[in-house]
CSV table of C-alpha atoms and ligand atoms in Angstrom, one decimal:
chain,number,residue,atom,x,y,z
A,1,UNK,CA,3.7,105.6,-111.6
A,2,UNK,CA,4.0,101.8,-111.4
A,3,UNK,CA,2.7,99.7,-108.2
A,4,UNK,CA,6.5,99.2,-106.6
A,5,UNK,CA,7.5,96.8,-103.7
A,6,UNK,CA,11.1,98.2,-101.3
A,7,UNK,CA,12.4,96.1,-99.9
A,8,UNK,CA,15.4,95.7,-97.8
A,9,UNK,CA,18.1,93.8,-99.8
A,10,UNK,CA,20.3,92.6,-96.9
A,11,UNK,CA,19.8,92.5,-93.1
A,12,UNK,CA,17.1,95.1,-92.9
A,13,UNK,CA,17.9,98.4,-91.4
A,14,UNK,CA,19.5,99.8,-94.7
A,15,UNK,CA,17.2,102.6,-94.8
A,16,UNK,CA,13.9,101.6,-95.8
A,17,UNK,CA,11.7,104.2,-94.4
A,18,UNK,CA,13.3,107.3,-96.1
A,19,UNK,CA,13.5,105.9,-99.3
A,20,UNK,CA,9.5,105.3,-98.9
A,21,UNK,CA,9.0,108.4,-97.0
A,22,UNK,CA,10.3,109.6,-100.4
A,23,UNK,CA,8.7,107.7,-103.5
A,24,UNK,CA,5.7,107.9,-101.0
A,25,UNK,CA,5.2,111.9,-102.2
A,26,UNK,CA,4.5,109.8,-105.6
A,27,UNK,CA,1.8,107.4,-105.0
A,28,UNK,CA,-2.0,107.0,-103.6
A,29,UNK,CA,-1.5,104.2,-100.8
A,30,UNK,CA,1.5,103.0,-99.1
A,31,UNK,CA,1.0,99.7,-97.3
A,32,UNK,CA,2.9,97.5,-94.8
A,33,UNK,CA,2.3,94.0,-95.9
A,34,UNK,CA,4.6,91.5,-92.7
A,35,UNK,CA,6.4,92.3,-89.7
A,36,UNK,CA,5.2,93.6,-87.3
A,37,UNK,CA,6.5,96.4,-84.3
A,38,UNK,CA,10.4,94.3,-84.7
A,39,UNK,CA,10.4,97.4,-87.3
A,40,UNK,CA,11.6,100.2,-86.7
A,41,UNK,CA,11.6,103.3,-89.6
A,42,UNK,CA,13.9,106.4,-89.4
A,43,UNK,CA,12.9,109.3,-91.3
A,44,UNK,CA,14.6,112.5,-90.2
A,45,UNK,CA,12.7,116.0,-91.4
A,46,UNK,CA,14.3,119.3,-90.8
A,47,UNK,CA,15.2,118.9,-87.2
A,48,UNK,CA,12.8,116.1,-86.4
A,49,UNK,CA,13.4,112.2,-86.1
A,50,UNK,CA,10.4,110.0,-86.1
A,51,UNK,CA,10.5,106.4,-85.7
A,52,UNK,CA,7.5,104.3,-87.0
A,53,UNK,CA,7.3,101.1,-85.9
A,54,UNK,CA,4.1,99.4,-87.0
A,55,UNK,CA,2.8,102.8,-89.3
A,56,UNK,CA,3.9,102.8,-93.0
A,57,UNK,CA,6.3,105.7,-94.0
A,58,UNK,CA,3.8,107.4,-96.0
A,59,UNK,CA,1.6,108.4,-92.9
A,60,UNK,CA,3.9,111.6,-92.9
A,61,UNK,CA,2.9,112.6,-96.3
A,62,UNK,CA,-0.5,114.4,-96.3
A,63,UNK,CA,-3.4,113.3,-98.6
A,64,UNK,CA,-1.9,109.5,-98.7
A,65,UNK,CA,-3.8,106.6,-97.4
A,66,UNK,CA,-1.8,104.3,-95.5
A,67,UNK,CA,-2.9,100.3,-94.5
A,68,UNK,CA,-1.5,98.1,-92.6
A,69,UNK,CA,-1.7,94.6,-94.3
A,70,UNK,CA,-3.5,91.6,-93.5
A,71,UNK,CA,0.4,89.5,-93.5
A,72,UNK,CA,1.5,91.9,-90.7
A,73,UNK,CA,1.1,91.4,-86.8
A,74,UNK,CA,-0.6,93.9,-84.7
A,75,UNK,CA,0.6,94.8,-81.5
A,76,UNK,CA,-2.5,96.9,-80.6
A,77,UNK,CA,-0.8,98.8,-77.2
A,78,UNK,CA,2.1,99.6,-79.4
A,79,UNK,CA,-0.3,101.1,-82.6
A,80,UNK,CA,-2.0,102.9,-79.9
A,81,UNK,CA,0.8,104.9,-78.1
A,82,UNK,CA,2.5,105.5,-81.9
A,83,UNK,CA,-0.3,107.2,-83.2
A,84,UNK,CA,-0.6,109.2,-80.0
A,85,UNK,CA,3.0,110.0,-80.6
A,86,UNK,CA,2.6,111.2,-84.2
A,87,UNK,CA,-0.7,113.2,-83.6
A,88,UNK,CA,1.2,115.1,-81.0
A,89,UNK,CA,3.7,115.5,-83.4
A,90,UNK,CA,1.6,117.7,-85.4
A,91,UNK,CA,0.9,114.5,-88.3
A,92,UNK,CA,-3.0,112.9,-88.7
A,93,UNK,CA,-3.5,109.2,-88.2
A,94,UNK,CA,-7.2,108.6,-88.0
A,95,UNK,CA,-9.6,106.3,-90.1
A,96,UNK,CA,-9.1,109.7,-93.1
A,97,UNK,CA,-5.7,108.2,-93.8
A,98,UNK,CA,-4.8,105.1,-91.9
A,99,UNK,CA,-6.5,101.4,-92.4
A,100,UNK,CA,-6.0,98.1,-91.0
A,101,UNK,CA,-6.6,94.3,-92.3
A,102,UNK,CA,-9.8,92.9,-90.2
A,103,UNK,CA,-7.4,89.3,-91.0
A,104,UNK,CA,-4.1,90.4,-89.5
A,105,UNK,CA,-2.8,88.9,-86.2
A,106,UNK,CA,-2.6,90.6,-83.3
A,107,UNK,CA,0.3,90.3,-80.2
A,108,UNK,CA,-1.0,89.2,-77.7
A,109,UNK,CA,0.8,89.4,-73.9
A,110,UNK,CA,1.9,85.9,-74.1
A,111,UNK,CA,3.7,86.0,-77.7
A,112,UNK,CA,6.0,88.6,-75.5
A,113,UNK,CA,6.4,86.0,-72.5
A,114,UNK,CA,7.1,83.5,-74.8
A,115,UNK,CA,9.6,85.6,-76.9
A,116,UNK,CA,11.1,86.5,-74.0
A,117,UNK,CA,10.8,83.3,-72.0
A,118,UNK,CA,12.6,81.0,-75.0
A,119,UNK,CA,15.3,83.6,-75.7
A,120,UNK,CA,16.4,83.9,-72.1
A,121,UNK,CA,16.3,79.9,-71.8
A,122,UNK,CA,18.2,79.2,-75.0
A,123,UNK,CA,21.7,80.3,-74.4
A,124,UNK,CA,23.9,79.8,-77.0
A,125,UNK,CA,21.0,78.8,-79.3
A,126,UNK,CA,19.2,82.1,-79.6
A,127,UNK,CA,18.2,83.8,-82.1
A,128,UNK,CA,18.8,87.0,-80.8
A,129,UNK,CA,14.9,88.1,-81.3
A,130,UNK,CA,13.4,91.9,-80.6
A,131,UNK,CA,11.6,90.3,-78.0
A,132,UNK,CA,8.1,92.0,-79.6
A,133,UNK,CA,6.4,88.6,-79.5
A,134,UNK,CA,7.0,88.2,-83.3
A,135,UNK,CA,7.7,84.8,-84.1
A,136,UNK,CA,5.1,83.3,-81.1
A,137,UNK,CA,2.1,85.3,-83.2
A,138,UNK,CA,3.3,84.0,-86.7
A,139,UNK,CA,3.4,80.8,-84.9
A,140,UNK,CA,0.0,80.7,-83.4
A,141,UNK,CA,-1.3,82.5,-87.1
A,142,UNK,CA,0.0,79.2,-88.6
A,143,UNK,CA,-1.1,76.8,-85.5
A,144,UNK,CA,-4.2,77.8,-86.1
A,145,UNK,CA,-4.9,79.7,-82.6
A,146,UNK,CA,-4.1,83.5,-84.1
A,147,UNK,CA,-6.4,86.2,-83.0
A,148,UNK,CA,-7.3,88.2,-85.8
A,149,UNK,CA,-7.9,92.3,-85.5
A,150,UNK,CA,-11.6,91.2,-86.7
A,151,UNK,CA,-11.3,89.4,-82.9
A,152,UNK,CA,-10.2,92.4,-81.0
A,153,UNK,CA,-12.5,94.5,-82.6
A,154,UNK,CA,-15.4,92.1,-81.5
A,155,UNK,CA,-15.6,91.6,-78.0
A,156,UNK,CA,-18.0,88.3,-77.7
A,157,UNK,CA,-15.2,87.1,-80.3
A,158,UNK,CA,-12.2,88.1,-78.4
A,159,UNK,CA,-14.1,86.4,-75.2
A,160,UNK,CA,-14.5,82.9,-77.3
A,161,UNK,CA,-11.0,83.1,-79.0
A,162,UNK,CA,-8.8,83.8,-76.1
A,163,UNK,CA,-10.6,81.4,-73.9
A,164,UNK,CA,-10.2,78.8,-76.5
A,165,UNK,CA,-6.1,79.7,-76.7
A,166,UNK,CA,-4.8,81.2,-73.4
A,167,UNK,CA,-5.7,77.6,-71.4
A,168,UNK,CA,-2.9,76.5,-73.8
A,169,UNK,CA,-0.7,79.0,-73.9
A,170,UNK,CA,-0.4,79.6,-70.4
A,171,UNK,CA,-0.1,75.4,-69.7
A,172,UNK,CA,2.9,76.2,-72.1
A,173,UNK,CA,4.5,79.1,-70.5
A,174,UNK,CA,3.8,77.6,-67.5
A,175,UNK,CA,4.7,73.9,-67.6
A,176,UNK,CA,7.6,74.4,-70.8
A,177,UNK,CA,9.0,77.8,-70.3
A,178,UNK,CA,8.7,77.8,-66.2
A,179,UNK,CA,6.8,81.3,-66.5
A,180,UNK,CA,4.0,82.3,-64.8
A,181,UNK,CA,0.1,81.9,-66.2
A,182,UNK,CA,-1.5,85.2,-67.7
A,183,UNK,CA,-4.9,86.1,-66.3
A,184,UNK,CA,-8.1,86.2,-68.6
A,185,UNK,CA,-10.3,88.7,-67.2
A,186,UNK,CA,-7.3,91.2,-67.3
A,187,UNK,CA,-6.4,90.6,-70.5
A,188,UNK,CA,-9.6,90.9,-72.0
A,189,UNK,CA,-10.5,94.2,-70.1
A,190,UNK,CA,-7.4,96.1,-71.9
A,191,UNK,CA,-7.6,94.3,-75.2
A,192,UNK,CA,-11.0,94.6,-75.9
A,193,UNK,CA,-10.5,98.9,-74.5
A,194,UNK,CA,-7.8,98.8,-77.4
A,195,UNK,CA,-10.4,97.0,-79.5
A,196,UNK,CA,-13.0,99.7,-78.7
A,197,UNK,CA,-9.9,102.5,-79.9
A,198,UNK,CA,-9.1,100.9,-83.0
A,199,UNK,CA,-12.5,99.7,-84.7
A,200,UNK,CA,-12.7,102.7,-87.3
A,201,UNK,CA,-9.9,101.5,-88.7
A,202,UNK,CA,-10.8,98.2,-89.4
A,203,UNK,CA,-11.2,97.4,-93.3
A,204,UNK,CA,-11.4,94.7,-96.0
A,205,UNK,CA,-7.7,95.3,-97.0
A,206,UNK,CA,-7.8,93.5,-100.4
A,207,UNK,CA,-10.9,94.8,-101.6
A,208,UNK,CA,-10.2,98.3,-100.9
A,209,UNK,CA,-6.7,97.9,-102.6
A,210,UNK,CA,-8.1,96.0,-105.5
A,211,UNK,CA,-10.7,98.6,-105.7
A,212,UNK,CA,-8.2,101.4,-105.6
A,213,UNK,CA,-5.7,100.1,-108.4
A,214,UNK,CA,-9.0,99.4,-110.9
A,215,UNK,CA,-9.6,102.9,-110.4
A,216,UNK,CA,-6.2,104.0,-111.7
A,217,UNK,CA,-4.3,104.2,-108.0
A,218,UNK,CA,-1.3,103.4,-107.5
A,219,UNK,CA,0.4,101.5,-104.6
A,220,UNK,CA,3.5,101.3,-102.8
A,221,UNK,CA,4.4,98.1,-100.5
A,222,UNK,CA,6.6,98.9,-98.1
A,223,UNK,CA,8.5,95.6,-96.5
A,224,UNK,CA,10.3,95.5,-93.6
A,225,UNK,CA,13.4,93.7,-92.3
A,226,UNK,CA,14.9,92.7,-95.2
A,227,UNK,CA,15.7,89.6,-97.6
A,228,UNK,CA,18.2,87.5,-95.6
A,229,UNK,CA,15.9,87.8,-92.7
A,230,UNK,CA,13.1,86.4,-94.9
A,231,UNK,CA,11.6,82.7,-93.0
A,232,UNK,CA,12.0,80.6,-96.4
A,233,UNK,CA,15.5,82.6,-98.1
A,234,UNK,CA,16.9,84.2,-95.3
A,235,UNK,CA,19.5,83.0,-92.7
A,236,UNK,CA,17.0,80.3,-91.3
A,237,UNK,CA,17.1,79.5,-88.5
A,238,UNK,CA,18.2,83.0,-87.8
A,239,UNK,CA,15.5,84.9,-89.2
A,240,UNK,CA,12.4,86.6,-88.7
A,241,UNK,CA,9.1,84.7,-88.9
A,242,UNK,CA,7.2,86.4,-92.1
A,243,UNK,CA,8.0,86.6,-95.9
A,244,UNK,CA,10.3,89.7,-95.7
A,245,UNK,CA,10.8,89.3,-99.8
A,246,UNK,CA,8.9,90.9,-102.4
A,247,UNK,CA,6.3,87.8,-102.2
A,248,UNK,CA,5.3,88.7,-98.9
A,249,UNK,CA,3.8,91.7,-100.9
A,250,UNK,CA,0.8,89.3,-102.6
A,251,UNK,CA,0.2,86.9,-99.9
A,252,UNK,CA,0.5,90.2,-97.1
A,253,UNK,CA,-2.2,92.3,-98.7
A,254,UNK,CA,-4.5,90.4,-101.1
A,255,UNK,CA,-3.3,91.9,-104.1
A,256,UNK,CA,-2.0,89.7,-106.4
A,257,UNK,CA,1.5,89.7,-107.9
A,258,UNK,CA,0.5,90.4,-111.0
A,259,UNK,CA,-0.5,93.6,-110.6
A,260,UNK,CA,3.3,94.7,-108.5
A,261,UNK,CA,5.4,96.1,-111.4
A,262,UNK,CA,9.2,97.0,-110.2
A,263,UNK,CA,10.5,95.9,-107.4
A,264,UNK,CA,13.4,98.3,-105.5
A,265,UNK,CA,16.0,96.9,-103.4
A,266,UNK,CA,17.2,99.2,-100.9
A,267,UNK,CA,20.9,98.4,-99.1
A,268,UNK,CA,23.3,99.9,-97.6
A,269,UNK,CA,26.7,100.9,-99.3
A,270,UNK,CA,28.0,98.2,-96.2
A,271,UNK,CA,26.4,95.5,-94.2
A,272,UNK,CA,25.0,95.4,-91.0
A,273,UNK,CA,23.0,92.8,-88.9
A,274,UNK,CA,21.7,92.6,-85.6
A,275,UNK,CA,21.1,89.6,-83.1
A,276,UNK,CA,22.7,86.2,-84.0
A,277,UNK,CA,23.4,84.7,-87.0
A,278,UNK,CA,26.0,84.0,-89.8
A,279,UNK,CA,27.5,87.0,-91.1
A,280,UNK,CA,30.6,86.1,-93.6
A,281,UNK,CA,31.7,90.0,-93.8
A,282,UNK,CA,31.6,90.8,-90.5
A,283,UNK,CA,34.7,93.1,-89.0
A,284,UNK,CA,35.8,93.2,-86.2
A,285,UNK,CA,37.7,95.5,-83.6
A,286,UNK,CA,38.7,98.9,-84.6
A,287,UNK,CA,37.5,98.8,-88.2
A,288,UNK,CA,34.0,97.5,-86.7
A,289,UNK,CA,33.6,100.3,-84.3
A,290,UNK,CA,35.0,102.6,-86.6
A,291,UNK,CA,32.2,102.3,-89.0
A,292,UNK,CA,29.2,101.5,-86.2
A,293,UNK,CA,30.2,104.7,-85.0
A,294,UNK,CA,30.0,106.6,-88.2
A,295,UNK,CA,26.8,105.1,-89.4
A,296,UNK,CA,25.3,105.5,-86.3
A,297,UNK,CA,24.7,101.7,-85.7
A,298,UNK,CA,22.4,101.3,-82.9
A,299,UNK,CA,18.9,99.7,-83.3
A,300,UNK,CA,16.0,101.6,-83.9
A,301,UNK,CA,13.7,99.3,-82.2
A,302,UNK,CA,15.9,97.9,-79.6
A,303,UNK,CA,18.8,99.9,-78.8
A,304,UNK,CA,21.6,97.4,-79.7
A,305,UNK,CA,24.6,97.6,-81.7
A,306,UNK,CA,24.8,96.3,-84.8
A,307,UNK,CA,27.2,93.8,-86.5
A,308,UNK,CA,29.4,95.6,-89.1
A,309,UNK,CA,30.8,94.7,-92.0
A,310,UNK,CA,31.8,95.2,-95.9
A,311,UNK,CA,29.0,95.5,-98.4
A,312,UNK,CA,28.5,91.7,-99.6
A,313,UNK,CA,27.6,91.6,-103.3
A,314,UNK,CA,27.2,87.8,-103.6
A,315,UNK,CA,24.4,88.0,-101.1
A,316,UNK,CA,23.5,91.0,-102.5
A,317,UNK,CA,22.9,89.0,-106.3
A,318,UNK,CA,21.0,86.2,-104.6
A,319,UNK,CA,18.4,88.5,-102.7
A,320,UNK,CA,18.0,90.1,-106.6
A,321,UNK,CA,17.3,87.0,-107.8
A,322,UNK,CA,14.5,85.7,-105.1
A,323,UNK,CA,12.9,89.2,-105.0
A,324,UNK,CA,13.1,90.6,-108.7
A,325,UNK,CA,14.9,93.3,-107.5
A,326,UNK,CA,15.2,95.9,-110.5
A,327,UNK,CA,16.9,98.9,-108.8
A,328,UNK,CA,18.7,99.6,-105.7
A,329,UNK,CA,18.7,102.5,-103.4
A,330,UNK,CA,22.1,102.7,-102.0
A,331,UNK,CA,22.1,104.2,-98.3
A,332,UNK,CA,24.6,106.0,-96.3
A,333,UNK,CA,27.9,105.8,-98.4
A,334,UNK,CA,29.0,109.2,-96.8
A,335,UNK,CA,29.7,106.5,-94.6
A,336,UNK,CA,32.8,105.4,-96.1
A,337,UNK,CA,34.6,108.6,-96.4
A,338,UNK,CA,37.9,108.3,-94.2
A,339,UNK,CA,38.1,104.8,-95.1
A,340,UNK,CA,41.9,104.0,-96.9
A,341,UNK,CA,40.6,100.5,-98.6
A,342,UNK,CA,37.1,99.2,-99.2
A,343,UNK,CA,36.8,95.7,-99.9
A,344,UNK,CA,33.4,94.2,-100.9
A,345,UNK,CA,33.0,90.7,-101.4
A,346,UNK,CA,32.5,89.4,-104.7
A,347,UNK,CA,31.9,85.3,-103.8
A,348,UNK,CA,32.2,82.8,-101.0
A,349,UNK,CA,34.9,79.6,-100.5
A,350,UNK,CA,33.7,76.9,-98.5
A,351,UNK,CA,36.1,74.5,-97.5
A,352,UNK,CA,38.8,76.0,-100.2
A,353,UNK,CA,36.3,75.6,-102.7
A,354,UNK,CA,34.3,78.7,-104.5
A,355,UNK,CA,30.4,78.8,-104.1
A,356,UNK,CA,28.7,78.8,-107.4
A,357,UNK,CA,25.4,80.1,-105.1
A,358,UNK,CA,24.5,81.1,-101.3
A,359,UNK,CA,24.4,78.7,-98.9
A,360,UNK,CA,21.2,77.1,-97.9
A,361,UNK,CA,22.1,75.9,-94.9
A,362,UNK,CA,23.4,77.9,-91.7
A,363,UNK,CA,26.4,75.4,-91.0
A,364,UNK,CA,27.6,76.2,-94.5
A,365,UNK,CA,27.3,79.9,-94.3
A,366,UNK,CA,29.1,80.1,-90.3
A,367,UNK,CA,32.0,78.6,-91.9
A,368,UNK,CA,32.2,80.2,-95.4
A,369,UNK,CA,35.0,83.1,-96.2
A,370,UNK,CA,34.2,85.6,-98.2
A,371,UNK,CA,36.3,86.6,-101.3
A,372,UNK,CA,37.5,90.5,-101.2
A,373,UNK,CA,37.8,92.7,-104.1
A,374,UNK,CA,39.8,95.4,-102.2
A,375,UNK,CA,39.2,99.2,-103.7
A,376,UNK,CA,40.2,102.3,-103.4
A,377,UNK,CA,38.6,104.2,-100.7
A,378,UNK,CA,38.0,108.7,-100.0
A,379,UNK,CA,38.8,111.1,-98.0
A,380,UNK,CA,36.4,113.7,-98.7
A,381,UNK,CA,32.9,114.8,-97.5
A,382,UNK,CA,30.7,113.9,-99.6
A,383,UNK,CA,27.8,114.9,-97.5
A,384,UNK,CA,27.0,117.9,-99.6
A,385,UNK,CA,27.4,116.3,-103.0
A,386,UNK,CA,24.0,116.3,-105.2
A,387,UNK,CA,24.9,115.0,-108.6
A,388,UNK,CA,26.7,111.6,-109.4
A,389,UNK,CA,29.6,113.6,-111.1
A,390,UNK,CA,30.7,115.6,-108.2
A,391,UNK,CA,31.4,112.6,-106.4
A,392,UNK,CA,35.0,111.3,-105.9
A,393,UNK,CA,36.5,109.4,-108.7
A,394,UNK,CA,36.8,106.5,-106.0
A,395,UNK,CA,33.2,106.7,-105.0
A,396,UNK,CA,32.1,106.3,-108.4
A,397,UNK,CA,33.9,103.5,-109.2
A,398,UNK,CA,32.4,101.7,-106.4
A,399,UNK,CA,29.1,102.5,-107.2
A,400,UNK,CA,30.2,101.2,-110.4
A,401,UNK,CA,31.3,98.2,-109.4
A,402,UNK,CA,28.7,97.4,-107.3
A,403,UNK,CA,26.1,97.7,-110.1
A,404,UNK,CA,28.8,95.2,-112.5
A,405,UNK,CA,29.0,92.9,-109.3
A,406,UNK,CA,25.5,92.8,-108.5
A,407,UNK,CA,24.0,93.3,-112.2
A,408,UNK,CA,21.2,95.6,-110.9
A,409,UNK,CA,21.2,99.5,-111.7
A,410,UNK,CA,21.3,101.7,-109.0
A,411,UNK,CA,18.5,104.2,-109.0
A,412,UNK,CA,19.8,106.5,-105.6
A,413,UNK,CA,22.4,107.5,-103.4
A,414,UNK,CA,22.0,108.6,-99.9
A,415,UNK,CA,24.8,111.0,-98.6
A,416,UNK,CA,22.9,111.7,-95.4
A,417,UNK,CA,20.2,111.0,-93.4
A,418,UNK,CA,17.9,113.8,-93.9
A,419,UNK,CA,15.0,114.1,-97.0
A,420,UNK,CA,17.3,115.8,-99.4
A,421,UNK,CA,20.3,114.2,-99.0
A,422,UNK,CA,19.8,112.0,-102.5
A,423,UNK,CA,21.5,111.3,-105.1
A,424,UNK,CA,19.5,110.7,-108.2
A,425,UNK,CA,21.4,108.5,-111.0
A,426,UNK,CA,17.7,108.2,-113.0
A,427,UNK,CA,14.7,109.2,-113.0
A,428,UNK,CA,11.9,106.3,-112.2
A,429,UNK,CA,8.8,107.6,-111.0
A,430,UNK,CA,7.9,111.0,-112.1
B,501,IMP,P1,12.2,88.8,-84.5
B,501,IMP,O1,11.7,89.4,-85.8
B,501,IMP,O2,12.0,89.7,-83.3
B,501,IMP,O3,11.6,87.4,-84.2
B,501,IMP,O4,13.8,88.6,-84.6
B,501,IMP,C1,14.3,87.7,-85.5
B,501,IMP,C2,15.6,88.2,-86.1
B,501,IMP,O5,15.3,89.3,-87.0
B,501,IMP,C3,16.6,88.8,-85.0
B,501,IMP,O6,17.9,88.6,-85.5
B,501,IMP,C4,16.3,90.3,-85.1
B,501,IMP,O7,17.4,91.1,-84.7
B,501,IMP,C5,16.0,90.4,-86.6
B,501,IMP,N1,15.2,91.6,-86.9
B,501,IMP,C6,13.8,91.7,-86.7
B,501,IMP,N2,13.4,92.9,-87.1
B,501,IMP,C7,14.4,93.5,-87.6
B,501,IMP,C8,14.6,94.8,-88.2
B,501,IMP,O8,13.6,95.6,-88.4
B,501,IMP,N3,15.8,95.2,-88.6
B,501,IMP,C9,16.9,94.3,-88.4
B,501,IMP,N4,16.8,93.1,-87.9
B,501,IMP,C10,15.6,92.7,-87.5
C-alpha cells in the first residue's frame, strides 16, 4: 500500500470522507494535514450519519491511528464536543488512536468575531466564509501572533501569548470592525480547561510520522476543501486560507513529498460550490434545484445550499495538473439519473476567444463561458448497480469521456451514499 494524498478535485464537498473512510480500512495512520472545523466529512454506516469536522475519517476504523497535522487549525471547544459525540456513539478517540501537532494553530474567540465581524461588514465583497474563524487564525499563524496547541497545552505560555496578542486583536475588533473587546481572564480560564482536556494528545507530529513510515507504515493524507479553494490555485480571493492541494500534505505534516506516492482526486460526477465566488457552470432555476435536491446539497458544516452546476472538466485538468492527481474517485453519479441531457464543459471562451488554461485572475473567470459538450443522459436507477458493465450505456460513456476529457483514470464510482455503494473500475490498494 503506497503513502496516498485525497484530495478534493473541485470545490470541496465531493465526498472526501467516504472515500477515506474507505481506503482508510487499508492503511496504518490517516492524517488531516490544513483546514480546520470549515470541514465537514459525511460518512453514512448502516443507519448511522456521522459528520467529522476537525477528526480524520479513519477515527471510525478500529486499530488506526489518526493525527491531526501541524498545517491544520484547532478549534479546541469544537475537538472537544466532537469526540464527546463520537465516544457516545459507541467509536474510541483517546490518546490509543488520536494525536495532535504540538505546532498547529489554535481558534481562538476572536478569529470567530473577526470572521464574523468582516463578513457582516463587507457586503457585496464577501467571501461567503463558514464563519469558524478560519482565515483570522491562518492570518495571525502567518502574522506571527498564532497560538500554537504547544500554548494551550502550557498554561504560563497561554498566559504570555494571549496577553502579548488579545491587546491587539481586540484594539482591532474594537477600533476597525466596531465590535466589542474580549476579556482575558475569561478566556484564559476556558482555554487553558480545554488545554488541561487535550494534553495526552499532544505529539511531535513529524517525528512520529517519519518514524512510522521507516518502519514500514503506511500513511493516508486526508485534505479537505478542495483544489479550487486552495489560497495560491484556487479561486483567490474567494478561497479558503490553507494549501488545500496535495502540497499542503508536506508542508501540513512534516513529512516530506518525497515520500507521498499517488495522489487521488476525488469529484463529483457534477459541481458544486458554496459561498461566493466565480462559478462558470453554474445552473440556475429549475435545473439547479432539480439537482440540489437530488444530491442532497446542503452544507455539512453550515447548513447552506449549495451552488449547482455541470461537472467542469477544464477545471477539473488544471487541478490534475497542480496536484498530480493520478486517479479520481467519482461521487454521486446516481445523481444524474432522470436527467434527458448532460453537458460537461470541455474549455472556457473569454471575450469570444478560447482559453488555452484557467484563469488566474477572478475578473477573468466571473466573465468566462464555459464550452458544453452535451451527452446523452439515463433514466434508470443505478443505485443498486456494482460492476462498471451493468451500468447504462449512457453512463459509461460519460465516465468515459470524463477520463478522455480530463486525461486521468477513474479508480471508483459512488452510486450512493452509504459504504458499499462503489463501484470499483481497478484495483489500487489491496
Ligand atoms: P473559510 O474556509 O471558512 O474561510 O471559507 C472560505 C471559502 O471556502 C468559502 O467560500 C467557504 O464556503 C469555502 N469552504 C470552506 N470550507 C469548505 C468545505 O469544507 N467545503 C466547501 N467549501 C468550503
Amino acid at each position: 500500500m503506497p503513502n496516498v494524498v485525497v484530495i478534493g478535485a473541485q470545490w470541496g464537498d465531493e465526498g472526501k470522507g467516504r472515500i477515506v473512510d474507505l481506503i482508510s480500512e487499508k492503511v496504518d495512520i490517516i492524517v488531516r494535514y490544513q483546514g480546520g472545523n470549515n470541514a465537514g466529512h459525511t460518512i453514512v454506516i448502516g443507519d448511522e450519519k456521522i459528520v467529522l469536522h476537525h477528526l480524520p475519517s479513519g477515527i471510525l476504523r478500529e486499530n488506526k491511528l489518526s493525527v491531526i497535522g501541524n498545517g491544520v487549525v484547532v478549534d479546541p471547544k469544537v475537538l472537544l464536543a466532537e469526540i464527546k459525540e463520537l465516544r457516545a456513539a459507541g467509536y474510541t478517540a483517546d490518546e490509543t488512536n488520536l494525536r495532535i501537532s504540538d505546532r498547529a494553530h489554535v481558534i481562538m474567540p476572536y478569529h470567530r468575531a473577526i470572521d464574523l465581524a468582516r463578513e457582516s461588514m463587507n457586503g457585496k465583497g464577501r467571501i461567503g466564509t463558514t464563519g469558524r474563524g478560519i482565515g483570522p487564525v491562518y492570518e495571525d499563524k502567518a502574522a506571527r501572533r498564532g497560538i500554537k496547541f504547544a500554548d494551550l497545552i502550557d498554561p504560563d505560555s497561554l498566559s504570555s501569548r494571549l496577553k502579548e496578542v488579545l491587546e491587539e486583536r481586540n484594539l482591532y475588533l474594537t477600533k476597525v470592525l466596531g465590535g466589542d473587546a474580549l476579556d482575558f481572564e475569561e478566556i484564559f480560564e476556558e482555554y487553558s480547561e480545554y488545554g488541561k482536556e487535550l494534553k495526552k494528545l499532544s505529539c511531535d507530529v513529524s517525528t512520529l510520522l517519519n518514524n512510522s513510515i521507516s518502519n514500514g507504515q503506511n500513511v493516508l493524507f486526508e485534505g479537505a476543501q478542495g483544489a479550487l479553494l486552495d489560497i495560491d490555485f484556487g479561486t483567490y480571493p474567494y478561497v479558503t486560507s490553507s494549501s488545500s492541494g496535495s502540497g499542503g500534505a508536506s508542508i501540513g505534516t512534516g513529512v516530506s513529498p518525497t515520500t507521498i506516492d499517488t495522489v487521488l482526486g476525488i469529484a463529483k460526477a457534477y459541481t458544486t460550490r458554496v459561498g461566493e465566488g466565480p462559478f462558470p457552470t453554474e445552473m440556475s432555476g429549475e435545473l439547479e434545484e432539480k439537482l440540489r435536491q437530488a444530491g442532497g446539497e446542503f452544507g455539512a458544516t453550515t447548513g447552506r445550499s449549495r451552488r449547482c452546476g455541470w461537472f467542469d472538466a477544464f477545471a477539473m485538468k488544471y487541478a490534475a495538473q497542480i496536484n498530480g492527481i493520478s486517479w479520481i474517485a467519482l461521487t454521486k453519479l446516481d445523481v444524474l439519473s432522470g436527467f434527458d441531457k448532460i453537458n460537461v464543459c470541455v474549455g472556457y471562451k473569454y471575450k469570444g476567444k478560447e482559453l488555452s488554461s484557467f484563469p488566474s485572475t477572478n475578473h477573468v473567470l466571473q466573465e468566462v463561458e464555459p464550452i458544453y459538450e452535451e451527452m446523452e443522459g439515463w433514466k434508470e436507477d443505478i443505485s443498486d448497480v456494482k460492476d462498471v458493465s451493468d451500468l447504462p450505456v449512457q453512463a459509461r460513456s460519460y465516465l468515459e469521456n470524463l477520463e478522455k476529457l480530463t486525461r486521468v483514470p477513474i479508480y471508483t464510482v459512488s452510486v450512493g451514499p452509504s459504504r458499499e455503494k462503489i463501484i470499483f473500475l481497478h484495483e489500487l490498494f489491496s
